[in-house]
Coordinates of C-alpha atoms in Angstrom, one line a residue:
M1 CA -28.0 -8.4 -3.2
S2 CA -28.1 -4.6 -2.6
R3 CA -31.5 -3.1 -3.1
G4 CA -31.3 -0.2 -5.5
A5 CA -27.6 -0.6 -6.2
Q6 CA -26.3 0.2 -9.7
R7 CA -25.5 -2.9 -11.7
L8 CA -22.0 -2.9 -13.3
T9 CA -21.1 -4.8 -16.4
P10 CA -17.9 -6.8 -16.8
A11 CA -16.7 -4.1 -19.1
A12 CA -17.3 -1.4 -16.5
L13 CA -15.5 -3.5 -13.8
N14 CA -12.6 -4.1 -16.2
R15 CA -12.1 -0.3 -16.9
A16 CA -12.3 0.4 -13.2
L17 CA -9.6 -2.1 -12.5
L18 CA -7.4 -0.9 -15.3
A19 CA -7.7 2.7 -14.2
R20 CA -6.6 2.0 -10.6
Q21 CA -3.8 -0.3 -11.7
G22 CA -2.2 2.2 -14.1
L23 CA -3.1 -0.2 -17.0
L24 CA -5.4 2.3 -18.7
D25 CA -3.1 5.3 -18.4
R26 CA 0.2 4.7 -16.6
L27 CA 0.3 6.3 -13.2
D28 CA 2.1 9.7 -13.2
A29 CA 3.2 9.6 -9.5
P30 CA 6.2 9.1 -7.4
L31 CA 7.1 5.4 -7.2
V32 CA 6.1 4.9 -3.5
E33 CA 2.7 6.5 -4.1
A34 CA 2.2 4.4 -7.2
V35 CA 3.0 1.2 -5.3
E36 CA 0.5 2.1 -2.6
A37 CA -2.1 2.9 -5.2
I38 CA -1.8 -0.5 -7.0
G39 CA -1.7 -2.5 -3.8
A40 CA 0.8 -5.0 -2.4
V41 CA 2.8 -6.2 -5.4
Q42 CA 3.5 -9.9 -5.8
A43 CA 7.2 -10.5 -5.3
Q44 CA 7.8 -14.2 -4.9
H45 CA 9.3 -14.2 -8.4
W46 CA 11.7 -11.3 -8.0
P47 CA 12.2 -10.5 -11.8
A48 CA 8.4 -10.0 -12.0
V49 CA 8.4 -6.9 -9.8
P50 CA 10.1 -4.4 -12.2
I51 CA 8.0 -5.8 -15.0
A52 CA 4.8 -5.2 -13.0
L53 CA 5.9 -1.6 -12.2
W54 CA 7.1 -0.8 -15.7
S55 CA 3.7 -1.7 -17.1
R56 CA 1.9 0.6 -14.6
V57 CA 4.2 3.6 -13.7
A58 CA 5.1 6.3 -16.2
G59 CA 8.9 6.6 -16.8
F60 CA 9.7 3.7 -14.5
Q61 CA 13.1 2.1 -14.7
P62 CA 14.2 -0.9 -12.5
A63 CA 16.9 1.3 -10.9
D64 CA 14.1 3.4 -9.4
L65 CA 12.8 0.3 -7.6
Y66 CA 16.2 -0.7 -6.2
A67 CA 16.9 2.9 -5.1
A68 CA 13.6 3.0 -3.2
L69 CA 14.4 -0.3 -1.5
D70 CA 17.9 0.8 -0.6
D71 CA 16.4 4.0 1.0
G72 CA 13.9 1.9 2.9
E73 CA 10.9 3.7 1.3
L74 CA 9.8 0.3 -0.1
V75 CA 10.1 -3.0 1.6
T76 CA 9.5 -6.6 0.6
G77 CA 8.5 -9.4 3.0
T78 CA 6.1 -12.3 3.6
L79 CA 2.7 -10.8 4.0
L80 CA -0.6 -11.7 2.4
R81 CA -1.3 -15.4 1.9
T82 CA 2.2 -16.2 3.3
T83 CA 3.6 -14.8 0.0
L84 CA 6.3 -12.3 -0.6
H85 CA 4.9 -8.8 -1.5
L86 CA 6.4 -5.4 -2.1
V87 CA 4.7 -2.5 -0.2
S88 CA 5.7 0.9 1.1
A89 CA 7.4 1.1 4.5
R90 CA 4.6 3.3 5.8
E91 CA 1.9 0.7 4.9
H92 CA 3.9 -2.4 5.9
Q93 CA 2.6 -2.3 9.5
T94 CA -1.1 -2.8 8.4
Y95 CA -0.3 -5.6 5.9
A96 CA 2.0 -7.3 8.5
A97 CA -0.7 -7.1 11.2
V98 CA -3.3 -8.6 8.9
A99 CA -0.9 -11.4 7.8
A100 CA 0.2 -12.1 11.4
A101 CA -3.4 -12.4 12.6
V102 CA -3.9 -15.6 10.5
A103 CA -0.3 -16.8 10.3
D104 CA 0.8 -19.9 12.3
W105 CA 4.5 -20.5 12.5
R106 CA 4.1 -23.8 14.4
R107 CA 4.6 -27.0 12.5
S108 CA 3.2 -29.6 15.0
K109 CA -0.1 -30.1 16.8
A110 CA 1.6 -29.6 20.2
E111 CA 0.1 -26.7 22.2
A112 CA 2.2 -23.6 22.2
S113 CA 3.2 -22.2 25.6
A114 CA 3.2 -18.5 26.3
E115 CA 6.9 -18.7 26.7
A116 CA 7.2 -20.2 23.2
R117 CA 5.8 -17.0 21.7
R118 CA 8.8 -15.2 23.0
L119 CA 11.0 -17.0 20.5
L120 CA 9.5 -15.0 17.6
A121 CA 10.1 -11.7 19.4
A122 CA 13.7 -12.7 20.2
L123 CA 14.4 -13.7 16.6
V124 CA 13.0 -10.4 15.3
A125 CA 15.1 -8.5 17.9
H126 CA 18.2 -10.5 16.8
A127 CA 17.7 -9.1 13.3
R128 CA 16.9 -5.6 14.3
R129 CA 20.3 -4.0 13.6
T130 CA 21.9 -6.5 11.4
A131 CA 20.6 -8.5 8.4
R132 CA 20.7 -12.2 9.1
T133 CA 20.8 -15.2 6.8
S134 CA 18.3 -18.1 7.3
D135 CA 21.2 -20.2 8.7
D136 CA 22.0 -17.4 11.2
L137 CA 18.4 -17.3 12.4
A138 CA 18.1 -21.1 12.6
A139 CA 21.2 -21.2 14.7
F140 CA 19.8 -18.5 17.0
A141 CA 16.5 -20.5 17.3
E142 CA 18.6 -23.6 18.3
A143 CA 20.5 -21.7 20.9
W144 CA 17.3 -20.1 22.3
V145 CA 15.7 -23.6 22.6
E146 CA 18.7 -24.8 24.4
A147 CA 18.6 -21.9 26.8
H148 CA 14.9 -22.3 27.4
P149 CA 14.4 -26.0 28.0
G150 CA 10.7 -27.0 27.8
A151 CA 9.6 -23.8 26.2
L152 CA 8.8 -25.6 23.0
H153 CA 7.3 -29.0 23.0
A154 CA 9.7 -31.7 21.8
D155 CA 7.3 -32.5 18.8
E156 CA 7.5 -28.8 17.8
V157 CA 11.2 -28.7 18.0
E158 CA 11.5 -31.8 15.9
A159 CA 9.1 -30.5 13.3
Q160 CA 10.9 -27.2 13.1
R161 CA 14.3 -28.8 12.8
S162 CA 13.1 -31.0 10.0
R163 CA 12.3 -27.8 8.0
Q164 CA 15.4 -25.8 9.2
W165 CA 13.1 -23.5 11.1
R166 CA 11.9 -22.0 7.8
A167 CA 8.4 -21.3 9.1
L168 CA 9.9 -18.7 11.5
M169 CA 11.7 -17.0 8.6
R170 CA 8.4 -16.3 6.9
W171 CA 7.0 -14.3 9.8
P172 CA 5.6 -10.9 8.8
G173 CA 7.9 -9.3 11.3
F174 CA 10.8 -9.7 8.9
V175 CA 11.6 -8.0 5.6
R176 CA 13.9 -9.3 2.9
V177 CA 17.2 -7.5 2.2
P178 CA 20.4 -8.3 0.2
G179 CA 23.0 -10.3 2.0
D180 CA 25.7 -7.9 0.9
G181 CA 25.6 -4.8 -1.3
G182 CA 22.5 -3.0 -2.5
F183 CA 19.3 -4.2 -4.1
G184 CA 19.4 -5.2 -7.7
P185 CA 18.1 -7.9 -10.1
K186 CA 19.2 -10.7 -7.7
A187 CA 16.4 -11.7 -5.2
P188 CA 17.2 -10.5 -1.7
G189 CA 18.0 -13.5 0.5
A190 CA 18.7 -12.1 4.0
L191 CA 16.2 -11.1 6.7
R192 CA 16.0 -8.0 8.8
A193 CA 13.4 -6.8 11.3
A194 CA 10.6 -4.9 9.7
P195 CA 10.4 -1.1 10.3
K196 CA 9.2 -0.4 13.8
P197 CA 5.5 0.5 13.9
R198 CA 4.8 4.2 14.5
R199 CA 1.8 3.3 16.5
A200 CA 0.0 0.3 17.8
I201 CA -2.9 -1.0 15.6
A202 CA -5.7 -3.3 16.7
P203 CA -6.3 -6.3 14.6
H204 CA -9.8 -5.2 13.6
A205 CA -8.5 -1.7 12.6
A206 CA -5.7 -3.3 10.5
L207 CA -8.3 -5.5 8.8
D208 CA -10.5 -2.5 8.0
E209 CA -7.6 -0.7 6.6
A210 CA -6.5 -3.6 4.4
V211 CA -10.1 -4.0 3.1
L212 CA -10.1 -0.3 2.1
R213 CA -6.7 -0.7 0.4
H214 CA -8.0 -3.7 -1.6
L215 CA -10.9 -1.6 -2.8
R216 CA -8.6 1.3 -3.7
A217 CA -6.4 -1.0 -5.9
F218 CA -8.9 -3.5 -7.2
G219 CA -12.5 -2.4 -6.5
P220 CA -15.4 -2.6 -6.9
A221 CA -15.1 -6.0 -5.2
G222 CA -17.0 -8.4 -3.0
A223 CA -16.2 -9.9 0.4
E224 CA -15.0 -13.1 -1.2
D225 CA -12.6 -11.2 -3.4
V226 CA -11.0 -9.3 -0.5
A227 CA -10.8 -12.4 1.7
G228 CA -9.1 -14.4 -1.0
W229 CA -6.6 -11.6 -1.6
I230 CA -5.6 -11.1 2.0
G231 CA -5.8 -14.8 3.0
W232 CA -8.6 -14.5 5.5
P233 CA -11.9 -16.3 6.0
T234 CA -14.8 -14.5 4.4
P235 CA -17.0 -13.9 7.5
P236 CA -14.6 -11.4 9.3
V237 CA -14.0 -9.6 6.0
R238 CA -17.7 -9.3 5.5
A239 CA -18.0 -7.8 9.0
A240 CA -15.2 -5.4 8.2
L241 CA -17.0 -4.2 5.1
A242 CA -20.1 -3.8 7.2
R243 CA -18.2 -1.6 9.6
T244 CA -16.8 0.5 6.8
E245 CA -20.0 0.6 4.8
P246 CA -20.8 4.2 5.7
R247 CA -17.6 5.2 3.9
L248 CA -18.4 3.1 0.8
V249 CA -20.7 2.9 -2.1
L250 CA -22.5 -0.3 -3.2
F251 CA -22.9 -1.8 -6.6
E252 CA -23.9 -5.2 -8.1
D253 CA -22.3 -7.4 -10.7
E254 CA -24.3 -9.1 -13.4
R255 CA -25.2 -12.0 -11.1
G256 CA -26.6 -9.6 -8.5
Q257 CA -23.8 -10.0 -6.0
T258 CA -22.9 -7.1 -3.9
L259 CA -19.7 -5.1 -4.7
H260 CA -18.2 -2.5 -2.5
D261 CA -16.1 0.5 -3.5
L262 CA -14.7 3.8 -2.4
P263 CA -16.9 6.8 -3.4
D264 CA -14.1 8.8 -5.2
A265 CA -12.4 5.8 -6.9
P266 CA -12.2 5.9 -10.7
R267 CA -14.9 4.1 -12.7
P268 CA -14.3 5.1 -16.3
D269 CA -16.7 4.8 -19.2
P270 CA -16.7 1.1 -20.2
E271 CA -16.0 2.2 -23.8
T272 CA -12.7 3.9 -22.8
P273 CA -10.0 2.6 -25.2
A274 CA -7.4 0.4 -23.5
A275 CA -4.0 0.0 -25.2
P276 CA -2.2 -3.4 -25.1
R277 CA -0.2 -4.1 -21.9
L278 CA 2.1 -6.8 -20.7
L279 CA 1.6 -8.3 -17.2
A280 CA 4.2 -9.9 -15.1
P281 CA 4.3 -13.5 -13.9
F282 CA 2.0 -13.9 -10.9
D283 CA 0.5 -10.5 -11.6
S284 CA -1.7 -9.2 -8.8
V285 CA -4.7 -8.5 -11.1
L286 CA -5.0 -12.2 -11.8
L287 CA -5.1 -13.0 -8.0
A288 CA -7.2 -10.1 -6.6
Y289 CA -10.6 -11.8 -7.0
G290 CA -12.2 -15.1 -6.1
P291 CA -11.2 -17.9 -8.5
K292 CA -14.7 -17.8 -10.1
R293 CA -14.8 -14.0 -10.2
R294 CA -11.8 -13.1 -12.5
A295 CA -13.7 -12.8 -15.8
R296 CA -13.4 -9.0 -15.6
I297 CA -9.8 -9.4 -16.8
L298 CA -9.2 -13.1 -17.5
P299 CA -11.7 -14.8 -19.9
D300 CA -12.8 -18.2 -18.5
E301 CA -11.7 -19.9 -21.7
H302 CA -8.0 -18.8 -21.1
R303 CA -7.8 -19.8 -17.4
D304 CA -6.0 -23.2 -18.0
A305 CA -3.5 -21.6 -20.4
V306 CA -2.5 -19.0 -17.7
Y307 CA -2.6 -21.0 -14.5
E308 CA -0.2 -23.9 -14.4
R309 CA -1.7 -25.8 -11.5
R310 CA 0.9 -28.6 -11.7
N311 CA 3.7 -26.4 -10.6
L312 CA 1.7 -23.5 -9.1
R313 CA 2.8 -20.9 -11.7
I314 CA 0.9 -18.0 -13.2
L315 CA 2.4 -17.2 -16.6
P316 CA 3.2 -13.7 -17.8
T317 CA 0.3 -12.5 -20.0
Y318 CA -0.7 -9.6 -22.2
L319 CA -3.9 -7.6 -22.4
V320 CA -5.8 -6.6 -25.5
D321 CA -8.7 -4.3 -25.0
G322 CA -8.1 -4.7 -21.2
R323 CA -8.4 -8.5 -21.1
V324 CA -6.0 -11.4 -21.2
A325 CA -5.5 -12.4 -24.8
G326 CA -2.2 -14.3 -24.7
T327 CA 1.0 -15.2 -22.9
W328 CA 4.6 -14.1 -23.4
K329 CA 8.1 -14.9 -22.4
M330 CA 11.5 -13.2 -22.8
E331 CA 14.8 -14.8 -23.5
V332 CA 18.2 -13.2 -23.6
K333 CA 20.6 -15.0 -25.9
R334 CA 23.9 -13.8 -27.5
R335 CA 23.2 -10.4 -25.9
E336 CA 19.8 -10.1 -27.6
A337 CA 16.6 -9.9 -25.5
V338 CA 13.6 -11.1 -27.4
V339 CA 10.0 -11.2 -26.2
T340 CA 7.8 -13.9 -27.8
L341 CA 4.1 -13.3 -27.7
S342 CA 1.8 -16.3 -27.8
P343 CA -1.8 -15.4 -28.8
L344 CA -4.7 -17.2 -27.2
E345 CA -7.1 -15.6 -29.7
K346 CA -6.7 -13.9 -33.0
L347 CA -5.0 -10.5 -33.1
S348 CA -5.9 -7.7 -35.3
R349 CA -3.2 -6.0 -37.3
A350 CA -3.3 -2.9 -35.1
S351 CA -3.2 -4.9 -31.9
R352 CA -0.3 -7.0 -33.2
A353 CA 1.7 -3.9 -34.0
A354 CA 1.0 -2.2 -30.7
L355 CA 1.9 -5.3 -28.7
V356 CA 5.2 -5.8 -30.5
D357 CA 6.1 -2.1 -29.8
E358 CA 5.1 -2.5 -26.2
A359 CA 7.1 -5.7 -25.8
E360 CA 10.2 -4.2 -27.4
R361 CA 10.1 -1.3 -25.0
L362 CA 9.7 -3.7 -22.0
A363 CA 12.7 -5.7 -23.2
R364 CA 14.8 -2.5 -23.3
A365 CA 13.7 -1.5 -19.8
V366 CA 14.2 -4.8 -18.0
A367 CA 17.1 -6.1 -20.0
P368 CA 19.3 -3.1 -20.6
E369 CA 22.4 -5.2 -20.6
A370 CA 21.4 -6.8 -23.9
G371 CA 22.9 -5.2 -27.0
A372 CA 19.7 -5.7 -29.0
H373 CA 16.0 -6.0 -28.2
G374 CA 13.1 -7.3 -30.2
A375 CA 9.7 -8.9 -30.1
T376 CA 7.9 -11.5 -32.2
V377 CA 4.5 -13.1 -32.4
A378 CA 4.4 -16.9 -32.3
R379 CA 2.5 -18.7 -35.0

């Protein structure tokens, strides 16, 4: 508990989150700046990325995303929590350093030799100039092992081969790119070396920067929230917050737990109106806080309807007055794209009309190939 810190209500925390995420007013900024403002965007389900950006960035069209990826201003790769994320090229180094610090590509209990660590560097170098498929990189790893007998323990080689060397492909030193042609609706499947760092960055400095980026996108937040989001243990994150505390302001939530924030970050009036918005599958705002600390946007009574634990899915949801109030899905049949909204609580007539309008506009944006677009509310 922070002595003398202002206590923030769930409504105040909700409006702070919406404002930073472009879910209160859409962000009127260049796409790369908008991506940096809202934090690393979940990208393991590729069709979710344009949905997440459309809901947050004024005037966004999917073609804007693909153009920024083609130009190399945005990149996507395995980063936080060993999950694919979309970030700007200039911020990739920090996220990659934080991810690499806790990543372990080994798949056996055999001790890794110093020489074994050269395999990763060799793989990344192999993909520096030319995009490589997973099969290409697996073949390179096999050739490297043959050329360096004993560098990897036999148990490690066997474990890697049983998984087609996939653990190496998820190293933060790679980014995902299309196998041929440019970026588009199809998920990029090839791998290329990540942009070369402009400068060396120490692990503790990368952690400090990642902590500040989380606060910029999702604050006010506690140490457990940041740790869960970046995939680190809580103690070093708490230490990073202590190091950066002179640059921060402190608050408390209703339980008296300490929350950290950037001094100039938006914290709107809790009564600020919030129009309905649609969130993508696996949306970042539903993962940016500890599992028991997500009530600022996801009511506890709706958790089981949103998180499908059996198959590790997080459903697309919609917000009413800034909080999850239902789920949705879109189907394209006979050249018609229809969004079906499934309420988890009763909708007012005004909310229903605004949601249908928002859903129809989303369908037009992300399914422009359809000849007709519509939205309906399930009974």
